[in-house]
Short mmCIF file of C-alpha atoms and ligand atoms in Angstrom, two decimals:
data_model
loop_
_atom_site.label_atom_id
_atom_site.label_comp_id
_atom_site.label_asym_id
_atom_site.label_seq_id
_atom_site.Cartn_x
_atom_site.Cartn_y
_atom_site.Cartn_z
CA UNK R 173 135.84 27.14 84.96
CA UNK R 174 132.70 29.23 85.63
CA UNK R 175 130.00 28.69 83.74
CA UNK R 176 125.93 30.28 83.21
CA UNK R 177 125.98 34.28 83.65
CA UNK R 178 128.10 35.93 86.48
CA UNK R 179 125.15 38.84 88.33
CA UNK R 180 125.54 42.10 89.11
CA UNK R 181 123.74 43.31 91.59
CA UNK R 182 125.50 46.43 92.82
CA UNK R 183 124.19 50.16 92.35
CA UNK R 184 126.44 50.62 89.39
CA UNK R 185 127.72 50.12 87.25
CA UNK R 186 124.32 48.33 86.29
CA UNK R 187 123.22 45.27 83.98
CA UNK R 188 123.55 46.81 80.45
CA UNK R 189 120.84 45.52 78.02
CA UNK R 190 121.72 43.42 75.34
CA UNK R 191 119.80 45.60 72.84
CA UNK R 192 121.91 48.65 74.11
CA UNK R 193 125.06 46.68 73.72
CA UNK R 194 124.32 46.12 70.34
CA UNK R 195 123.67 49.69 69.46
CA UNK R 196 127.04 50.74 70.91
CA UNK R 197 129.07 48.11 68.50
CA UNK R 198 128.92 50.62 65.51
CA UNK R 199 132.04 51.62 63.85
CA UNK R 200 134.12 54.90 64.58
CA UNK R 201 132.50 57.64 63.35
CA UNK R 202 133.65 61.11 61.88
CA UNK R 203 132.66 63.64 65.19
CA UNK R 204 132.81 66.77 62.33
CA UNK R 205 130.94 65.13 59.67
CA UNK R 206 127.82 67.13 58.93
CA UNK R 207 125.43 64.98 59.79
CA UNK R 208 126.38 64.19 63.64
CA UNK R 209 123.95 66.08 65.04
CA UNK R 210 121.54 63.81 63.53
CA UNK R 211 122.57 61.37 66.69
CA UNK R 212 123.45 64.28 69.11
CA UNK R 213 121.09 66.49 68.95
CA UNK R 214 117.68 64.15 70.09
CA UNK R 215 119.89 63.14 72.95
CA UNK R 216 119.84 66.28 74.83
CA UNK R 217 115.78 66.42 74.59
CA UNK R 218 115.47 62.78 75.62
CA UNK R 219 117.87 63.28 78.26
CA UNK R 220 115.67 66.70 79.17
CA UNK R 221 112.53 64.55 79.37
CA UNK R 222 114.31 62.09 81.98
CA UNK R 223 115.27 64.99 84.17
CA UNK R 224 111.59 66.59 83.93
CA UNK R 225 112.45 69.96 82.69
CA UNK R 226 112.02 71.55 79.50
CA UNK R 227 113.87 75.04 80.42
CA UNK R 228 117.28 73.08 81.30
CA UNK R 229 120.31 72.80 79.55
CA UNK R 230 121.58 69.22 79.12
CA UNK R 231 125.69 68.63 78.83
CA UNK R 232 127.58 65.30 78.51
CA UNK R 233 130.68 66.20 79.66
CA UNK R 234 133.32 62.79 79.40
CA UNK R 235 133.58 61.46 82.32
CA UNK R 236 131.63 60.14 85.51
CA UNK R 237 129.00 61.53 88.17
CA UNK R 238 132.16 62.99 90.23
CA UNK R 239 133.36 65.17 87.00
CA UNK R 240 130.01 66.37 86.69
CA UNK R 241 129.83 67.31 90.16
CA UNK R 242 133.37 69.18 89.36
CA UNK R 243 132.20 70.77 86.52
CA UNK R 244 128.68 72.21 88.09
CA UNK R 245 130.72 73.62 90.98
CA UNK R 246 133.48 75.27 88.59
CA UNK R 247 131.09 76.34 86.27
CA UNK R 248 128.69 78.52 89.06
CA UNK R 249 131.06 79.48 92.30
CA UNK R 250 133.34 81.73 92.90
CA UNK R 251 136.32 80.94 95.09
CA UNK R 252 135.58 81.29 98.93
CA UNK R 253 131.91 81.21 98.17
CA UNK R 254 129.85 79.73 101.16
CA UNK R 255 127.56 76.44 100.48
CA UNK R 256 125.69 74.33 102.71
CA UNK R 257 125.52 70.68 102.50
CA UNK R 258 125.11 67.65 104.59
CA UNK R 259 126.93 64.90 105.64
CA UNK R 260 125.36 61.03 105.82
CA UNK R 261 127.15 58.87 103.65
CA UNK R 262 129.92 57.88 101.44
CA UNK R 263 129.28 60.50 98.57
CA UNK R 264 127.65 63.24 100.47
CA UNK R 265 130.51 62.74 102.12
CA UNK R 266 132.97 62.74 98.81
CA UNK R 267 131.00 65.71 97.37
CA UNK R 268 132.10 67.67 100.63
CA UNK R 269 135.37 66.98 100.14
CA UNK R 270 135.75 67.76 96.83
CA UNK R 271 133.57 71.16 97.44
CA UNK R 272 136.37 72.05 99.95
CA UNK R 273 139.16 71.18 97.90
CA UNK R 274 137.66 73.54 95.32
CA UNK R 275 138.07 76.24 97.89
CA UNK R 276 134.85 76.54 99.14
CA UNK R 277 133.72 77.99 102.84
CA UNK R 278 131.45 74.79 102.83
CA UNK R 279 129.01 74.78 106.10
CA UNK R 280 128.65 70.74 106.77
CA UNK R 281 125.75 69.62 108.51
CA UNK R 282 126.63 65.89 110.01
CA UNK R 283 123.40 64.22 110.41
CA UNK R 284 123.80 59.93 110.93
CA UNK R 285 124.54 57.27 107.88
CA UNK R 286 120.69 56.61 107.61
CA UNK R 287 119.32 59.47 108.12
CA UNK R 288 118.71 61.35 105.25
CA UNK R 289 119.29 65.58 104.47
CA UNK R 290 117.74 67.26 107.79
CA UNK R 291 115.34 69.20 106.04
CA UNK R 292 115.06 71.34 109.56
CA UNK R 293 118.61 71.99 110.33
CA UNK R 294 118.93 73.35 106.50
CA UNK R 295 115.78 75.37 107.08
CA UNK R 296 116.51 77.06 110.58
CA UNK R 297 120.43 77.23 108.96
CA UNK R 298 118.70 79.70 105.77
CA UNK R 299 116.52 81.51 107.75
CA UNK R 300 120.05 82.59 110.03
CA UNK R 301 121.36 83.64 106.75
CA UNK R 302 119.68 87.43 106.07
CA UNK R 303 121.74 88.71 103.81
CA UNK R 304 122.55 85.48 101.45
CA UNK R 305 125.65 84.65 102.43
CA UNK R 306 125.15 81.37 101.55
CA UNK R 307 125.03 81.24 97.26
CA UNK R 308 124.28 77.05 97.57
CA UNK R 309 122.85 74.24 98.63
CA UNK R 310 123.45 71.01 97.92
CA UNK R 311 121.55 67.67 98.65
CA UNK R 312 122.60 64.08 97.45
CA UNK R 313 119.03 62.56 96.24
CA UNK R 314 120.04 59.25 97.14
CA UNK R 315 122.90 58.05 99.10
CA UNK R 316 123.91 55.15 97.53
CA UNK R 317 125.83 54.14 100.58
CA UNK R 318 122.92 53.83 102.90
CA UNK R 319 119.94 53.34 100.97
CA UNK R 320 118.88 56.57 101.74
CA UNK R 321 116.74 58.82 99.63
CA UNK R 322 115.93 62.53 100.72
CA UNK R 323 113.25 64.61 99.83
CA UNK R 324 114.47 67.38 97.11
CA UNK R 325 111.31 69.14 96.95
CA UNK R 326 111.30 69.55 100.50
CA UNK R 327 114.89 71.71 100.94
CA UNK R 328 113.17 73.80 97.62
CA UNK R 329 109.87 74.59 99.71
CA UNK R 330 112.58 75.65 102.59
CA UNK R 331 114.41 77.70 100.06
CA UNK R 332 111.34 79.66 99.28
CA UNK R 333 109.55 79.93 102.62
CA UNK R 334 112.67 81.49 103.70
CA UNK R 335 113.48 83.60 100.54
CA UNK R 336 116.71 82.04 100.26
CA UNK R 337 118.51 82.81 96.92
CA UNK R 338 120.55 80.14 96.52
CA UNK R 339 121.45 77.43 94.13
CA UNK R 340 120.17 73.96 94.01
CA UNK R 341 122.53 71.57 93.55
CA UNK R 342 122.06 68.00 93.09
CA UNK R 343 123.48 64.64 92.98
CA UNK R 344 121.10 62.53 91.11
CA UNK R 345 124.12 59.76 89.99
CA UNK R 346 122.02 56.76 91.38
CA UNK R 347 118.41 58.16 91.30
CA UNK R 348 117.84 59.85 87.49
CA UNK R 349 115.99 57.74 85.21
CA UNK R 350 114.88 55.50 88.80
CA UNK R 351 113.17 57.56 91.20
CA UNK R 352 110.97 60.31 90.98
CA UNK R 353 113.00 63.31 89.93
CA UNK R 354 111.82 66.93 88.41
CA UNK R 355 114.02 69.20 88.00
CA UNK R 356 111.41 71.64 87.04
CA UNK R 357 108.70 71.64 89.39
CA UNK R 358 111.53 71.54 92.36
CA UNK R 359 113.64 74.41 90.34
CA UNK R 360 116.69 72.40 90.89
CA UNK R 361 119.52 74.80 89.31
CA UNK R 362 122.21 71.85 88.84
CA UNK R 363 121.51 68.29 88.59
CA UNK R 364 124.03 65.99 87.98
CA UNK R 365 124.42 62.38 87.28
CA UNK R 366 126.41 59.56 85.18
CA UNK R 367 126.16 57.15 82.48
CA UNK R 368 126.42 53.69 84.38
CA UNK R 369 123.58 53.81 86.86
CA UNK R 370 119.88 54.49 86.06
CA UNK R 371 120.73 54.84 82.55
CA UNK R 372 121.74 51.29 82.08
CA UNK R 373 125.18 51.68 80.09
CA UNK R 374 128.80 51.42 80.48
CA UNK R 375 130.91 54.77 82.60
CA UNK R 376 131.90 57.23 81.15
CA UNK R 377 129.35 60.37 80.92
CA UNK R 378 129.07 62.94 83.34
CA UNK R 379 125.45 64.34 83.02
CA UNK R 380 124.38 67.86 83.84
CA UNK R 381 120.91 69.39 83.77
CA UNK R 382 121.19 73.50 84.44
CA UNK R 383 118.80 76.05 85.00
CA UNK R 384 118.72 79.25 82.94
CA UNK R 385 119.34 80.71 86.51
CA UNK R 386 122.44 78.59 86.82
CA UNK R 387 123.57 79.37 83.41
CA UNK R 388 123.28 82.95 83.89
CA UNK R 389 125.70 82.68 87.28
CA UNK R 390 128.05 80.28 84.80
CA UNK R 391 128.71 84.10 82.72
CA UNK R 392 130.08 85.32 85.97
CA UNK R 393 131.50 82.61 88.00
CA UNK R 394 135.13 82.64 88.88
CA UNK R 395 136.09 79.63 89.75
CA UNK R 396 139.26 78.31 87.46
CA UNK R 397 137.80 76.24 84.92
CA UNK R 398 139.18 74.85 81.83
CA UNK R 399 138.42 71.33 79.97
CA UNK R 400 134.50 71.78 82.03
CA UNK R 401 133.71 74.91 81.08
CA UNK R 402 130.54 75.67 79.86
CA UNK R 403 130.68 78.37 77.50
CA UNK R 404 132.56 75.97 75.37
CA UNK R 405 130.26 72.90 75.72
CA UNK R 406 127.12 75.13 74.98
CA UNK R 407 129.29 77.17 72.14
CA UNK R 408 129.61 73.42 70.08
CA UNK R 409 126.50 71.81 71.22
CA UNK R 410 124.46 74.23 70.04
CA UNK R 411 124.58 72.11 66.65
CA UNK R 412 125.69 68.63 68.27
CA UNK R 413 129.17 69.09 68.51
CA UNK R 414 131.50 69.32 70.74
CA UNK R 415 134.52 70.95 71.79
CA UNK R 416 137.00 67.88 71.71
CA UNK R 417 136.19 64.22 71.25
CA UNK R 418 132.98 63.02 72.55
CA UNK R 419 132.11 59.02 73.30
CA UNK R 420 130.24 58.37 70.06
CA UNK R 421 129.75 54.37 71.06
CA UNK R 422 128.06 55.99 74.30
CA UNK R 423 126.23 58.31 72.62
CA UNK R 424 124.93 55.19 70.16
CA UNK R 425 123.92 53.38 73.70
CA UNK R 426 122.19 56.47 74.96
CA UNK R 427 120.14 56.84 72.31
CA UNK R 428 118.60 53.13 72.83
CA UNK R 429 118.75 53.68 76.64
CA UNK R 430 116.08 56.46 76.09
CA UNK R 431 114.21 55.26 73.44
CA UNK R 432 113.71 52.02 76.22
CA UNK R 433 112.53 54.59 79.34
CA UNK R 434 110.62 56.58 76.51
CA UNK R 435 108.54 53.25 75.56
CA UNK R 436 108.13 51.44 78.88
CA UNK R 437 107.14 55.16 80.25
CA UNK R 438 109.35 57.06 82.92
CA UNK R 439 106.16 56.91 85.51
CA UNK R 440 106.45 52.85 84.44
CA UNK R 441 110.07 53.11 84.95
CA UNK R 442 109.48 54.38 88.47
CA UNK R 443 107.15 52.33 89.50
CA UNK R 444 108.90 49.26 88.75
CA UNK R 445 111.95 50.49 90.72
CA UNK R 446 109.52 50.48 93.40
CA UNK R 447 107.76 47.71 93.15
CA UNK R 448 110.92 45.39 92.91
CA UNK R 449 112.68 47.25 96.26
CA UNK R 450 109.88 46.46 97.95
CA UNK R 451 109.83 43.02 97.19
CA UNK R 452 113.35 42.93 98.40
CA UNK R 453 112.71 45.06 101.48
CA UNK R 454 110.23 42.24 102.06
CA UNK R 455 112.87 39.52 101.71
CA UNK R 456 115.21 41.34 103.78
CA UNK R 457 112.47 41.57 106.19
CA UNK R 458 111.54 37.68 106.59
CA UNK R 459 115.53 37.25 107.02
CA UNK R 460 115.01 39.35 110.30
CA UNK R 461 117.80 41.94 109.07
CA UNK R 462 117.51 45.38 109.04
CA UNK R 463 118.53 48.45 106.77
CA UNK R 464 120.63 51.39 107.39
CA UNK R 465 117.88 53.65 106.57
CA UNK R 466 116.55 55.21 109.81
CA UNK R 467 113.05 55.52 108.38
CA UNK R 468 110.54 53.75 105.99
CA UNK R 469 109.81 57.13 104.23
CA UNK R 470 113.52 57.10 103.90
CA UNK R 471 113.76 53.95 101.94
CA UNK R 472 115.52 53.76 98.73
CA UNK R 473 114.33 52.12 95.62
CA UNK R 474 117.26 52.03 93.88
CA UNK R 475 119.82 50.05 97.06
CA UNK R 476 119.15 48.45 99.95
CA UNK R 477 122.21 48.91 102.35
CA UNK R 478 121.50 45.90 104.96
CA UNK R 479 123.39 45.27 108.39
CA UNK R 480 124.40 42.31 109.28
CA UNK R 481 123.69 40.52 112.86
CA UNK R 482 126.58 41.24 115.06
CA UNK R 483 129.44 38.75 115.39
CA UNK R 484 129.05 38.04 111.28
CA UNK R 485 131.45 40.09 108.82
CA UNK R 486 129.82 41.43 105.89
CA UNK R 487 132.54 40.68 103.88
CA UNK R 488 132.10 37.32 104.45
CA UNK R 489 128.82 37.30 102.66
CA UNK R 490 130.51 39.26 99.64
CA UNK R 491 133.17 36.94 99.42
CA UNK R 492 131.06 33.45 99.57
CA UNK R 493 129.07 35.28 96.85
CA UNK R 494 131.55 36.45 94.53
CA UNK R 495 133.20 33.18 94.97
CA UNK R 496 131.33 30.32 95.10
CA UNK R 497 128.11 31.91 93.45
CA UNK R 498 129.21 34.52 90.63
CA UNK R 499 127.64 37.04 91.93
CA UNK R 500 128.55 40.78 93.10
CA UNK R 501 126.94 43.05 95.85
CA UNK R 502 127.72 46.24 96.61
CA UNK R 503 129.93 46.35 100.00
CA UNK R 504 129.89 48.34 103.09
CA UNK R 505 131.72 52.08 102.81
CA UNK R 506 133.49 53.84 105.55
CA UNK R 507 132.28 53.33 108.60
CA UNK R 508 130.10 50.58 107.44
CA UNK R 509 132.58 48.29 106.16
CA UNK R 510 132.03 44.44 107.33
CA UNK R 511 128.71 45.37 109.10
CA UNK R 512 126.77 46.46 105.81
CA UNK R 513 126.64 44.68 102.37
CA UNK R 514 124.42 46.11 99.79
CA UNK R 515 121.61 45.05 97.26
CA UNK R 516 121.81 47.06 94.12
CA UNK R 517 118.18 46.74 92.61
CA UNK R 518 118.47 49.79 89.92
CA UNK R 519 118.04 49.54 86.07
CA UNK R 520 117.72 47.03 84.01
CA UNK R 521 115.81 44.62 86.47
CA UNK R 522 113.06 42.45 86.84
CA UNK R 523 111.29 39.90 89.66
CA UNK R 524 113.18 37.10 88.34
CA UNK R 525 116.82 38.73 89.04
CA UNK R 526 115.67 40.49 92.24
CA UNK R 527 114.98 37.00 93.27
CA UNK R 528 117.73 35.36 92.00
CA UNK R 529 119.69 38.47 94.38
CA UNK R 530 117.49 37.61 97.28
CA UNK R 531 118.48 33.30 96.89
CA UNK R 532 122.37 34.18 96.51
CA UNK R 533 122.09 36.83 99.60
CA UNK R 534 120.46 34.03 101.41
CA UNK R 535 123.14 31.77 100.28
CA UNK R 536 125.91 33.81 101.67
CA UNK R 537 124.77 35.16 104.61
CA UNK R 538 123.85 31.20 105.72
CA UNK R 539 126.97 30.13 104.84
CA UNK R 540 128.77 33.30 106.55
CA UNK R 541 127.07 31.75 109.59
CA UNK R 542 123.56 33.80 110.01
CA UNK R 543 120.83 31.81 111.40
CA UNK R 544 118.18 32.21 109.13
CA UNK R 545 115.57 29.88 107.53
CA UNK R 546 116.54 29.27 103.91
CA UNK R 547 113.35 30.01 101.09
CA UNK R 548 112.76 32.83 103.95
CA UNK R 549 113.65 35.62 101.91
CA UNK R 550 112.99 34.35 98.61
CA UNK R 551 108.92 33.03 99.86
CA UNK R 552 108.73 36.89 100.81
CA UNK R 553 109.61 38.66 97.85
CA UNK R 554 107.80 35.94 95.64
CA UNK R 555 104.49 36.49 97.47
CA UNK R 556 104.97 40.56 97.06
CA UNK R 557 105.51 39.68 93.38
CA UNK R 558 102.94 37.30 92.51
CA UNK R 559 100.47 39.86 93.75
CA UNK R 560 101.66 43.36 93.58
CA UNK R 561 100.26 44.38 90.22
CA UNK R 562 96.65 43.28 92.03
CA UNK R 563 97.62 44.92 95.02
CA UNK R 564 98.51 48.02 93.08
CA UNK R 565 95.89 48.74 90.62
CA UNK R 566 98.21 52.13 90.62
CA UNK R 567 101.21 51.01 89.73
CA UNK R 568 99.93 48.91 86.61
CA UNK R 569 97.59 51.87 85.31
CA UNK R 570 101.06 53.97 85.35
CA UNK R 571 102.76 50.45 83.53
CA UNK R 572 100.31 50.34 80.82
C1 LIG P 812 128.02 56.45 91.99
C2 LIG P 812 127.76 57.72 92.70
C3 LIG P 812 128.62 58.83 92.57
C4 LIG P 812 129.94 58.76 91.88
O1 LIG P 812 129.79 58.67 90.56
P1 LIG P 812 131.02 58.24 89.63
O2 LIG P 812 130.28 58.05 88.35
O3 LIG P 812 131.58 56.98 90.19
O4 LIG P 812 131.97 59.34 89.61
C5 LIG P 812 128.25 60.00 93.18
N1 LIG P 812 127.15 60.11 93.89
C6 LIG P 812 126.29 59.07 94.06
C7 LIG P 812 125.07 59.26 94.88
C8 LIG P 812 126.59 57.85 93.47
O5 LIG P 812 125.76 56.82 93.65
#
């Protein structure tokens, strides 16, 4: 018999908020009655305002961050079509996979799980390409796998110093609505992410943001398309409909989620993200583990993938936690199975949980045999809490 809340601290799906819960425990709804679009329509703007843009095109397409990714390659390629991504993680990784089983010429940079998108290798890559051969390229904001999170605006400056041409894609699933994102100001052409992660509620949207330059190679793209395509979506949306049936009960918790980022402030939202990684950075720290990001300037506020001391199995520490302390973390992928366990510290979140993460880490990895000091971990993060709003006069101006 288990009893007092189970935790969830993986990097989605996240905690849900009880107030968004509630707004998603309507009843079924008419999707044709005249006044949907009274609940639809706000959505896109809201949703808009979370990517930073105000030229894009918002779609919820039903389904997750990998259907979005589908649909914005369907929707803008062309069969054969050359695109350059990189390789350092678990979904990079994915994303590659699925681009080439779309039948794309896809150009993989493989750069190490840690390091994040080699902003060099892309840039001397674009400069080799004179006569645009290359019509996208694609960067995965944060890999959730490592902890990783690259610099988008970065690979845009390369793009224009070199007078590259192509698209922008990309994967924001566990970074929209956490970390600093603008689709605008970095002229990202196709942003995608999903329902469960930043956004606090259940699976089971696939999120687009496009740019009018995206849209405009969606008229000509000929890539086989059918239940993603566009023309449809945009066709019905255009009065908050849509072009078979949509997930009104997520639709309900949408609405809350952004009314919630909308009143605590996105720069708020941000900031917190940041301010409670660091206090578990700092816990992870005092434990004398390290991360699999190669670089502080590479550190992730959304997950903290951290190794284990040689000799222990990861998998240990997931298991004593699940078990014996209710409590999920995210586990090692790939190559970092059994040597990596990870800290999901996105969403809905606060000190108190991050701490209540940090005492059940500590738990496990004691128990799974690491030699560290219990309280170690926990003192950390607690004195980063107690004084980071004095310590960052910054981050409470953006709170307030
Ligand atoms: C979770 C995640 C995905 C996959 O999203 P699904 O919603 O599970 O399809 C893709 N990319 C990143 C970076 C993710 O974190």
């Amino acid at each position: 018999m288990q009893t007092g809340q189970t935790h969830l601290f993986i990097p989605g799906p996240t905690n849900v908020p009880e107030a968004v819960r509630q707004a998603m425990n309507v009843p079924m709804q008419d999707m044709r009655a005249p006044d949907f679009g009274a609940l639809t329509l706000g959505l896109f703007e809201g949703m808009k305002s979370v990517l930073r843009s105000t030229t894009g095109t918002v779609m919820f397409f039903p389904g997750s961050g990998s259907g979005a990714w589908e649909a914005a390659i369907t929707n803008t390629l062309n069969p054969g079509d050359k695109v350059l991504m990189a390789r350092h993680g678990q979904f990079s990784g994915l994303w590659v996979e699925m681009a080439q089983r779309l039948g794309l010429d896809v150009e993989v940079i493989d750069v190490a799980w840690g390091a994040g998108v080699p902003v060099e290798a892309f840039s001397a890559r674009l400069g080799k390409d004179c006569h645009d051969e290359i019509k996208a390229v694609f960067v995965t904001h944060n890999e959730t796998a490592t902890g990783v999170a690259s610099d988008v605006a970065a690979i845009r400056r390369v793009l224009d110093e070199n007078f590259h041409d192509a698209l922008l894609f990309v994967d924001g699933v566990s970074s929209i609505g956490s970390l600093d994102f603008q689709m605008e100001a970095w002229e990202v052409d196709l942003v995608v992410t999903g329902s469960q992660k930043g956004l606090m509620l259940p699976a089971g949207l696939g999120i687009l943001g496009v740019s009018e330059k995206a849209l405009e190679a969606s008229k000509t793209a000929t890539m086989r398309r059918a239940y993603f395509e566009f023309s449809d979506m945009l066709k019905m949306n255009a009065d908050g409909y849509f072009p078979y049936t949509p997930p009104t009960q997520l639709f309900h918790g949408l609405r809350q989620s952004l009314d919630r980022i909308a009143t605590e402030g996105l720069d708020a939202v941000i900031a917190r993200h940041h301010r409670l990684a660091e206090g578990v950075r700092r816990g992870i720290a005092a434990w004398g583990l390290s991360l699999v990001a190669e670089d502080r300037s590479l550190y992730s506020d959304t997950v903290s993938a951290i190794r284990v001391p040689e000799g222990i199995d990861a998998r240990d520490v997931l298991r004593i936690a699940y078990e014996e302390f209710n409590t999920s973390f995210g586990s090692g992928l790939g190559p970092l199975v059994g040597k990596v366990f990870r800290i999901g510290h996105l969403g809905d979140l606060n000190e108190g949980m991050c701490l209540t993460a940090l005492s059940i880490a500590e738990m496990a990895l004691y128990r799974a045999g690491v030699p560290l000091q219990l309280g170690s971990g926990v003192g950390a993060a607690q004195a980063w809490y107690a004084n980071a709003a004095q310590a960052q006069p910054m981050l409470r101006i953006a709170a307030e």
